[in-house]
Amino acid sequence: MVFRECSCSFNAHASKKQQMSLPESRTEKGDQNEQTPFFKKKKKKNSDPAKSFSEKKRDSCSLESGQILILLTGRHRGKRVVFIKQMRQSGLLLITGPYSLNGVPLRRVHQKTTITTTTSLPLSTEDFQVPPFVDDSYFCTKKKPKATLESVLEDVGDKEKDEVSEERKSLQRKVDEAVLDSIKRIPYMGDYLSQKFSLSKGQMPHKMNF
Amino acid sequence: MVFTEFISIGGVVYVPALNKACVITNVIDLNRLLVDDGSLNRYTVSVKNIKMTDLTVKISVGARPGTVKKAFAAADITNKFVASDLAKGIARKNTRANLTDFDRFKLMRLKQARNRIVKAELGKMNRKK
């Protein structure tokens, strides 16, 4: 194969890095290990094993506390919710409905599945009064004990219902107190948060301001 | 159909592409005009892409940018145009396009409230009959 010298930057780059020659042991089928790679493999960037997953620098989202988001996925899609803060470990956003307005509890949400509106409540992170134990491990689903034959045969009749603990409910009420207080002061805000977002005819999301 | 507005030298037209009110300084051909925005800028503009206004500036054919600037300021076109219905309509369109989600919601609620009042009055009128 004739390798032409052209001004194409890719070719110039490649030719600088490596001679464009056929691998040496191409004809020999047995020696796969000795084959020189045609293109160098790129080293992974964050492959430092010393750094743990939680220690790595996370990009913080540029949202203000109290900003209104519109959820796009999940059972609460279309609902407008209040942003509290970003979770340190996972980078997910902590949001609340408030629960009494739209049924959205304290929840984590991925920023990519939301629309950020420019509207926000005048609250800072401290105003929400979220206790420090509310972090990613608080929201993680608890692993159920592995089912053995005996345990399955035992409880055939009564299955434990997934009920929300009183602790969660009181936490929800506590966090929502400050939020509801500031919502009452803004006309139409309570109404706005209890209604779902939807597109009507002629509305195009890429042409709309949020 | 009888035409009522005519292109003339010194006539002020609104150019949507530039979002400006400009004066016609010359006619290039059947389709194109040479316009001046009163700030020493000149543009070639298609006759099809302008909106006519009834404002005029006192200039002669091919007047130089400096002359046009003086006459433009003397006629106070910037303020007069902003006060015109065309400019108000454009401004209204822009505010509507730039509403936030919360603004749109409030607008919807206010429209509903107004329509309810109107309906109530209409009902009263119909009942009187």
Coordinates of N, CA and C in Angstrom, one line a residue, chain A residues 3-184:
Chain A
F3 N 1.7 4.8 0.8 CA 1.3 5.8 1.9 C 1.7 7.1 1.4
R4 N 0.7 7.9 1.0 CA 1.0 9.2 0.4 C 1.2 10.2 1.5
E5 N 2.1 11.1 1.4 CA 2.3 12.2 2.3 C 1.3 13.3 2.0
C6 N 0.3 13.5 2.8 CA -0.6 14.6 2.5 C -0.7 15.6 3.6
S7 N -1.3 16.7 3.4 CA -1.4 17.7 4.5 C -2.4 17.4 5.5
C8 N -3.1 16.3 5.4 CA -4.1 15.9 6.4 C -3.5 15.8 7.7
S9 N -4.0 16.4 8.7 CA -3.4 16.5 10.0 C -3.4 15.1 10.7
F10 N -4.4 14.3 10.4 CA -4.5 13.0 11.0 C -3.3 12.1 10.6
N11 N -3.1 12.1 9.3 CA -2.0 11.3 8.8 C -0.7 11.8 9.3
A12 N -0.5 13.1 9.3 CA 0.8 13.7 9.8 C 1.0 13.2 11.3
H13 N -0.1 13.3 12.0 CA 0.0 12.9 13.5 C 0.4 11.5 13.6
A14 N -0.3 10.7 12.8 CA -0.1 9.2 12.9 C 1.3 8.8 12.5
S15 N 1.8 9.5 11.5 CA 3.1 9.2 11.0 C 4.2 9.6 12.0
K16 N 3.9 10.7 12.7 CA 4.9 11.1 13.7 C 4.9 10.0 14.8
K17 N 3.8 9.5 15.2 CA 3.7 8.6 16.3 C 4.3 7.3 16.0
Q18 N 4.0 6.8 14.9 CA 4.4 5.4 14.6 C 4.6 5.2 13.1
Q19 N 5.5 4.4 12.8 CA 5.7 4.0 11.4 C 4.5 3.2 10.9
M20 N 4.0 3.6 9.8 CA 2.8 2.9 9.3 C 3.3 1.7 8.6
S21 N 3.8 0.7 9.3 CA 4.2 -0.6 8.7 C 3.3 -1.7 9.2
L22 N 3.2 -2.7 8.5 CA 2.4 -3.8 8.9 C 3.0 -4.5 10.1
P23 N 2.2 -5.1 11.0 CA 2.7 -5.8 12.2 C 3.6 -6.9 11.7
E24 N 4.6 -7.1 12.5 CA 5.7 -8.0 12.0 C 5.2 -9.5 11.9
S25 N 4.5 -9.9 12.9 CA 4.1 -11.3 12.9 C 2.7 -11.5 12.3
R26 N 2.4 -10.8 11.3 CA 1.0 -10.9 10.8 C 0.8 -12.2 10.1
T27 N 1.8 -12.6 9.4 CA 1.7 -13.9 8.7 C 1.6 -15.1 9.6
E28 N 2.3 -15.0 10.8 CA 2.3 -16.1 11.7 C 1.1 -16.1 12.6
K29 N 0.3 -17.1 12.5 CA -1.0 -17.1 13.2 C -0.8 -17.3 14.7
G30 N 0.3 -18.0 15.1 CA 0.5 -18.4 16.5 C 0.9 -17.3 17.4
D31 N 1.7 -16.3 16.9 CA 2.3 -15.3 17.8 C 1.4 -14.1 17.9
Q32 N 0.3 -14.3 18.6 CA -0.6 -13.1 18.8 C -0.1 -12.1 19.8
N33 N 0.6 -12.6 20.8 CA 1.1 -11.7 21.8 C 2.2 -10.8 21.4
E34 N 3.0 -11.2 20.4 CA 4.1 -10.4 20.0 C 3.7 -9.3 19.0
Q35 N 2.5 -9.4 18.6 CA 2.0 -8.4 17.6 C 2.1 -7.0 18.1
T36 N 2.7 -6.1 17.4 CA 2.7 -4.7 17.8 C 1.4 -4.1 17.4
P37 N 0.8 -3.3 18.3 CA -0.5 -2.8 18.0 C -0.4 -1.8 16.9
F38 N -1.4 -1.8 16.0 CA -1.4 -0.9 14.9 C -1.5 0.6 15.4
F39 N -2.4 0.8 16.3 CA -2.5 2.2 17.0 C -2.3 2.0 18.5
K40 N -1.6 3.0 19.0 CA -1.3 2.9 20.5 C -2.6 3.0 21.2
K41 N -2.7 2.2 22.3 CA -3.9 2.3 23.1 C -3.8 3.5 24.0
K42 N -4.9 4.2 24.2 CA -4.9 5.4 25.0 C -5.0 5.0 26.5
K43 N -4.2 5.6 27.4 CA -4.3 5.3 28.8 C -5.6 6.0 29.3
K44 N -6.3 5.3 30.2 CA -7.5 5.9 30.8 C -7.1 7.0 31.8
K45 N -7.9 8.1 31.8 CA -7.5 9.3 32.5 C -7.6 9.1 34.0
N46 N -8.7 8.7 34.5 CA -8.9 8.6 36.0 C -8.6 7.2 36.5
S47 N -7.6 6.6 36.0 CA -7.3 5.2 36.4 C -6.4 5.1 37.6
D48 N -6.3 6.2 38.4 CA -5.5 6.2 39.6 C -6.2 5.4 40.7
P49 N -5.7 4.2 41.0 CA -6.4 3.4 42.0 C -6.3 3.9 43.4
A50 N -5.4 4.8 43.7 CA -5.3 5.3 45.0 C -6.5 6.1 45.5
K51 N -7.0 6.9 44.5 CA -8.2 7.7 44.8 C -9.4 6.9 44.8
S52 N -10.2 7.1 45.9 CA -11.5 6.4 46.0 C -12.5 7.1 45.2
F53 N -13.6 6.4 45.0 CA -14.7 7.0 44.2 C -15.2 8.3 44.7
S54 N -15.3 8.3 46.1 CA -16.0 9.5 46.7 C -15.0 10.7 46.8
E55 N -13.7 10.4 46.7 CA -12.7 11.5 46.8 C -12.5 12.3 45.5
K56 N -12.9 11.7 44.4 CA -12.6 12.3 43.2 C -13.4 13.6 43.1
K57 N -12.8 14.6 42.4 CA -13.4 15.9 42.3 C -14.7 15.8 41.5
R58 N -15.8 16.3 42.0 CA -17.0 16.3 41.3 C -17.4 17.7 40.8
D59 N -17.9 17.7 39.6 CA -18.3 19.0 39.2 C -19.6 19.4 39.9
S60 N -19.6 20.6 40.5 CA -20.8 21.0 41.3 C -21.8 21.6 40.3
C61 N -23.0 21.4 40.5 CA -24.0 22.0 39.5 C -24.2 23.5 39.8
S62 N -24.6 24.2 38.8 CA -24.6 25.7 39.0 C -26.1 26.1 39.4
L63 N -26.7 25.3 40.2 CA -28.1 25.6 40.6 C -28.1 26.3 41.9
E64 N -29.1 27.3 42.1 CA -29.2 27.9 43.4 C -30.2 27.1 44.3
S65 N -30.0 27.2 45.6 CA -30.9 26.6 46.5 C -32.3 27.2 46.3
G66 N -33.3 26.4 46.2 CA -34.7 27.0 46.1 C -35.1 27.2 44.6
Q67 N -34.2 26.8 43.7 CA -34.6 26.9 42.3 C -35.6 25.8 42.0
I68 N -36.5 26.2 41.1 CA -37.6 25.3 40.7 C -37.1 24.5 39.5
L69 N -37.3 23.2 39.6 CA -37.0 22.3 38.5 C -38.2 21.6 38.0
I70 N -38.2 21.1 36.7 CA -39.3 20.3 36.2 C -38.8 18.9 36.0
L71 N -39.4 18.0 36.6 CA -38.9 16.6 36.4 C -39.4 16.0 35.1
L72 N -38.6 15.3 34.4 CA -39.0 14.8 33.1 C -39.2 13.3 33.1
T73 N -38.6 12.6 34.0 CA -38.7 11.1 34.0 C -39.2 10.6 35.4
G74 N -39.6 9.4 35.4 CA -40.0 8.8 36.7 C -41.4 9.0 36.9
R75 N -41.9 8.5 38.1 CA -43.3 8.6 38.4 C -43.8 10.0 38.6
H76 N -42.9 10.9 38.8 CA -43.2 12.3 39.1 C -43.0 13.2 37.9
R77 N -43.0 12.6 36.7 CA -42.7 13.4 35.5 C -43.7 14.5 35.3
G78 N -43.2 15.6 34.9 CA -44.0 16.8 34.7 C -44.2 17.7 35.9
K79 N -43.8 17.2 37.1 CA -44.0 18.0 38.3 C -42.9 19.0 38.5
R80 N -43.4 20.1 39.1 CA -42.4 21.2 39.4 C -42.0 21.0 40.8
V81 N -40.7 21.0 41.1 CA -40.2 20.7 42.4 C -39.1 21.7 42.8
V82 N -38.8 21.7 44.1 CA -37.8 22.7 44.6 C -36.5 22.0 44.8
F83 N -35.4 22.6 44.4 CA -34.1 22.1 44.5 C -33.5 22.5 45.9
I84 N -32.9 21.6 46.6 CA -32.4 21.9 47.9 C -30.9 22.0 47.8
K85 N -30.2 20.9 47.5 CA -28.8 20.9 47.4 C -28.3 19.7 46.6
Q86 N -27.0 19.8 46.2 CA -26.5 18.7 45.5 C -25.8 17.7 46.5
M87 N -26.0 16.4 46.3 CA -25.5 15.4 47.2 C -24.0 15.3 46.9
R88 N -23.2 15.3 48.0 CA -21.8 15.3 47.8 C -21.2 14.1 47.1
Q89 N -21.7 12.9 47.5 CA -21.0 11.7 47.1 C -21.4 11.3 45.6
S90 N -22.7 11.4 45.4 CA -23.2 11.0 44.1 C -23.3 12.1 43.0
G91 N -23.4 13.3 43.5 CA -23.7 14.4 42.5 C -25.1 14.6 42.1
L92 N -26.0 13.7 42.7 CA -27.4 13.8 42.4 C -28.0 15.0 43.1
L93 N -29.1 15.5 42.7 CA -29.7 16.7 43.3 C -30.8 16.2 44.3
L94 N -30.8 16.9 45.5 CA -31.8 16.6 46.5 C -32.9 17.6 46.2
I95 N -34.1 17.0 46.1 CA -35.3 17.9 45.8 C -36.4 17.5 46.8
T96 N -37.4 18.4 46.9 CA -38.6 18.2 47.6 C -39.7 18.8 46.8
G97 N -41.0 18.3 47.0 CA -42.1 18.8 46.2 C -42.4 20.2 46.3
P98 N -42.8 20.7 47.5 CA -43.0 20.1 48.8 C -44.1 19.0 48.7
Y99 N -44.0 18.1 49.6 CA -44.9 16.9 49.6 C -46.4 17.2 49.6
S100 N -46.8 18.2 50.4 CA -48.2 18.5 50.6 C -48.8 19.2 49.3
L101 N -47.9 19.7 48.5 CA -48.4 20.4 47.2 C -48.5 19.4 46.1
N102 N -47.5 18.6 45.9 CA -47.5 17.8 44.7 C -47.1 16.3 44.9
G103 N -47.0 15.9 46.2 CA -46.7 14.5 46.4 C -45.3 14.0 46.1
V104 N -44.4 14.9 45.9 CA -43.0 14.6 45.7 C -42.3 14.7 47.0
P105 N -41.7 13.6 47.5 CA -41.0 13.6 48.8 C -39.6 14.1 48.6
L106 N -38.9 14.1 49.8 CA -37.4 14.3 49.7 C -36.8 13.2 48.8
R107 N -36.2 13.6 47.7 CA -35.8 12.6 46.7 C -34.5 13.1 46.1
R108 N -33.8 12.1 45.5 CA -32.6 12.4 44.7 C -33.0 12.3 43.3
V109 N -32.4 13.2 42.5 CA -32.8 13.2 41.1 C -31.5 13.6 40.2
H110 N -31.4 13.0 39.1 CA -30.3 13.3 38.2 C -30.6 14.6 37.5
Q111 N -29.6 15.5 37.4 CA -29.9 16.8 36.8 C -30.2 16.6 35.3
K112 N -29.7 15.6 34.7 CA -30.0 15.4 33.2 C -31.4 15.1 33.0
T113 N -32.2 14.6 34.0 CA -33.6 14.3 33.8 C -34.5 15.4 34.2
T114 N -33.9 16.6 34.3 CA -34.8 17.8 34.8 C -34.6 18.9 33.8
I115 N -35.6 19.8 33.8 CA -35.4 21.1 33.2 C -35.2 22.1 34.3
T116 N -34.2 22.9 34.2 CA -34.0 24.0 35.2 C -34.7 25.2 34.8
T117 N -35.6 25.7 35.7 CA -36.2 27.0 35.4 C -35.4 28.1 36.1
T118 N -35.6 29.4 35.6 CA -34.9 30.5 36.2 C -35.6 31.0 37.5
T119 N -36.8 30.4 37.7 CA -37.5 30.8 38.9 C -36.9 30.2 40.1
S120 N -36.8 30.9 41.2 CA -36.3 30.3 42.4 C -36.9 30.9 43.7
L121 N -37.0 30.2 44.7 CA -37.5 30.7 46.0 C -36.3 31.3 46.7
P122 N -36.6 32.4 47.5 CA -35.5 33.1 48.2 C -35.1 32.3 49.4
L123 N -34.5 31.1 49.2 CA -34.0 30.3 50.4 C -32.6 29.9 50.1
S124 N -31.8 29.9 51.2 CA -30.4 29.4 51.1 C -30.4 27.9 51.6
T125 N -29.3 27.3 51.4 CA -29.2 25.9 51.8 C -29.5 25.6 53.3
E126 N -29.2 26.6 54.1 CA -29.4 26.5 55.6 C -30.9 26.6 55.9
D127 N -31.6 27.4 55.1 CA -33.0 27.6 55.4 C -33.8 26.4 55.3
F128 N -33.3 25.4 54.5 CA -34.1 24.2 54.4 C -34.1 23.3 55.6
Q129 N -33.0 23.5 56.4 CA -32.9 22.7 57.7 C -32.8 21.2 57.4
V130 N -32.1 20.8 56.4 CA -31.9 19.4 56.2 C -30.8 18.9 57.1
P131 N -31.1 17.9 57.9 CA -30.1 17.4 58.9 C -28.9 16.8 58.1
P132 N -27.7 16.7 58.7 CA -26.6 16.2 58.1 C -26.6 14.7 57.8
F133 N -27.5 14.0 58.5 CA -27.5 12.5 58.2 C -28.2 12.2 56.9
V134 N -28.8 13.2 56.3 CA -29.5 13.0 55.0 C -28.4 13.1 53.9
D135 N -27.8 11.9 53.6 CA -26.9 11.9 52.5 C -27.2 10.7 51.6
D136 N -26.3 10.4 50.7 CA -26.6 9.3 49.7 C -26.9 8.0 50.3
S137 N -26.2 7.6 51.4 CA -26.5 6.3 52.1 C -27.9 6.3 52.7
Y138 N -28.4 7.5 53.1 CA -29.8 7.5 53.6 C -30.8 7.1 52.6
F139 N -30.5 7.5 51.3 CA -31.5 7.2 50.3 C -31.3 5.9 49.6
C140 N -30.2 5.2 49.8 CA -29.9 4.0 49.1 C -30.9 2.9 49.5
T141 N -31.3 2.1 48.6 CA -32.2 1.0 49.0 C -31.5 0.0 49.8
K142 N -32.2 -0.4 50.9 CA -31.6 -1.4 51.8 C -31.7 -2.7 51.2
K143 N -30.5 -3.4 51.3 CA -30.5 -4.8 50.7 C -31.3 -5.8 51.5
K144 N -32.2 -6.5 50.8 CA -33.0 -7.5 51.5 C -32.1 -8.7 51.8
P145 N -32.3 -9.4 52.9 CA -31.6 -10.7 53.2 C -31.9 -11.7 52.1
K146 N -30.9 -12.4 51.7 CA -31.0 -13.4 50.6 C -32.1 -14.5 51.0
A147 N -33.0 -14.7 50.2 CA -34.1 -15.7 50.5 C -33.5 -17.1 50.4
T148 N -33.7 -17.8 51.5 CA -33.4 -19.2 51.6 C -34.7 -20.0 51.4
L149 N -34.6 -21.3 51.3 CA -35.8 -22.2 51.1 C -36.7 -22.1 52.3
E150 N -36.1 -22.1 53.5 CA -36.8 -22.1 54.8 C -37.6 -20.8 54.9
S151 N -36.9 -19.6 54.6 CA -37.6 -18.3 54.8 C -38.7 -18.1 53.8
V152 N -38.6 -18.7 52.6 CA -39.7 -18.6 51.7 C -40.9 -19.4 52.1
L153 N -40.6 -20.6 52.7 CA -41.7 -21.5 53.1 C -42.4 -20.9 54.3
E154 N -41.6 -20.2 55.2 CA -42.2 -19.6 56.4 C -43.2 -18.6 56.1
D155 N -42.8 -17.4 55.5 CA -43.8 -16.4 55.3 C -44.4 -16.4 54.0
V156 N -45.3 -17.3 53.9 CA -46.2 -17.4 52.7 C -47.3 -16.4 52.8
G157 N -47.8 -16.3 54.0 CA -49.0 -15.5 54.2 C -48.8 -14.0 54.2
D158 N -48.1 -13.6 55.3 CA -48.0 -12.1 55.5 C -46.7 -11.6 54.8
K159 N -46.9 -10.7 54.0 CA -45.8 -10.0 53.3 C -45.6 -8.6 54.0
E160 N -44.4 -8.2 54.2 CA -44.2 -6.9 54.8 C -44.5 -5.8 53.8
K161 N -45.4 -4.9 54.2 CA -45.8 -3.8 53.3 C -44.7 -2.7 53.4
D162 N -44.4 -2.2 52.3 CA -43.4 -1.1 52.3 C -44.0 0.2 52.7
E163 N -43.9 0.5 54.0 CA -44.5 1.7 54.5 C -43.4 2.7 54.8
V164 N -43.8 3.9 54.7 CA -42.9 5.0 54.9 C -42.8 5.2 56.5
S165 N -41.5 5.2 57.0 CA -41.4 5.3 58.4 C -41.8 6.6 58.9
E166 N -42.2 6.7 60.2 CA -42.6 7.9 60.8 C -41.4 8.9 60.8
E167 N -40.2 8.4 60.9 CA -39.0 9.3 60.9 C -39.0 10.1 59.6
R168 N -39.2 9.3 58.5 CA -39.2 10.0 57.2 C -40.2 11.0 57.1
K169 N -41.4 10.7 57.6 CA -42.6 11.6 57.5 C -42.3 12.9 58.3
S170 N -41.7 12.7 59.5 CA -41.4 13.9 60.3 C -40.3 14.8 59.7
L171 N -39.4 14.1 59.1 CA -38.3 14.8 58.4 C -38.8 15.6 57.2
Q172 N -39.7 15.0 56.5 CA -40.4 15.6 55.3 C -41.1 16.9 55.8
R173 N -41.9 16.7 56.9 CA -42.6 17.9 57.4 C -41.7 19.0 57.8
K174 N -40.6 18.6 58.5 CA -39.7 19.6 59.0 C -39.1 20.4 57.8
V175 N -38.6 19.7 56.8 CA -37.9 20.4 55.7 C -38.9 21.2 54.9
D176 N -40.1 20.7 54.8 CA -41.1 21.5 54.0 C -41.7 22.7 54.6
E177 N -41.5 22.8 56.0 CA -42.0 23.9 56.7 C -41.5 25.3 56.2
A178 N -40.2 25.3 56.1 CA -39.6 26.6 55.6 C -39.9 26.9 54.1
V179 N -40.0 25.8 53.4 CA -40.3 25.9 51.9 C -41.7 26.5 51.7
L180 N -42.6 25.9 52.4 CA -44.0 26.3 52.3 C -44.2 27.7 52.7
D181 N -43.5 28.1 53.7 CA -43.5 29.5 54.3 C -43.2 30.5 53.2
S182 N -42.1 30.2 52.5 CA -41.7 31.1 51.4 C -42.5 31.1 50.2
I183 N -43.1 29.9 50.0 CA -44.0 29.7 48.8 C -45.3 30.6 49.0
K184 N -45.8 30.7 50.2 CA -47.0 31.4 50.5 C -46.8 32.9 50.2

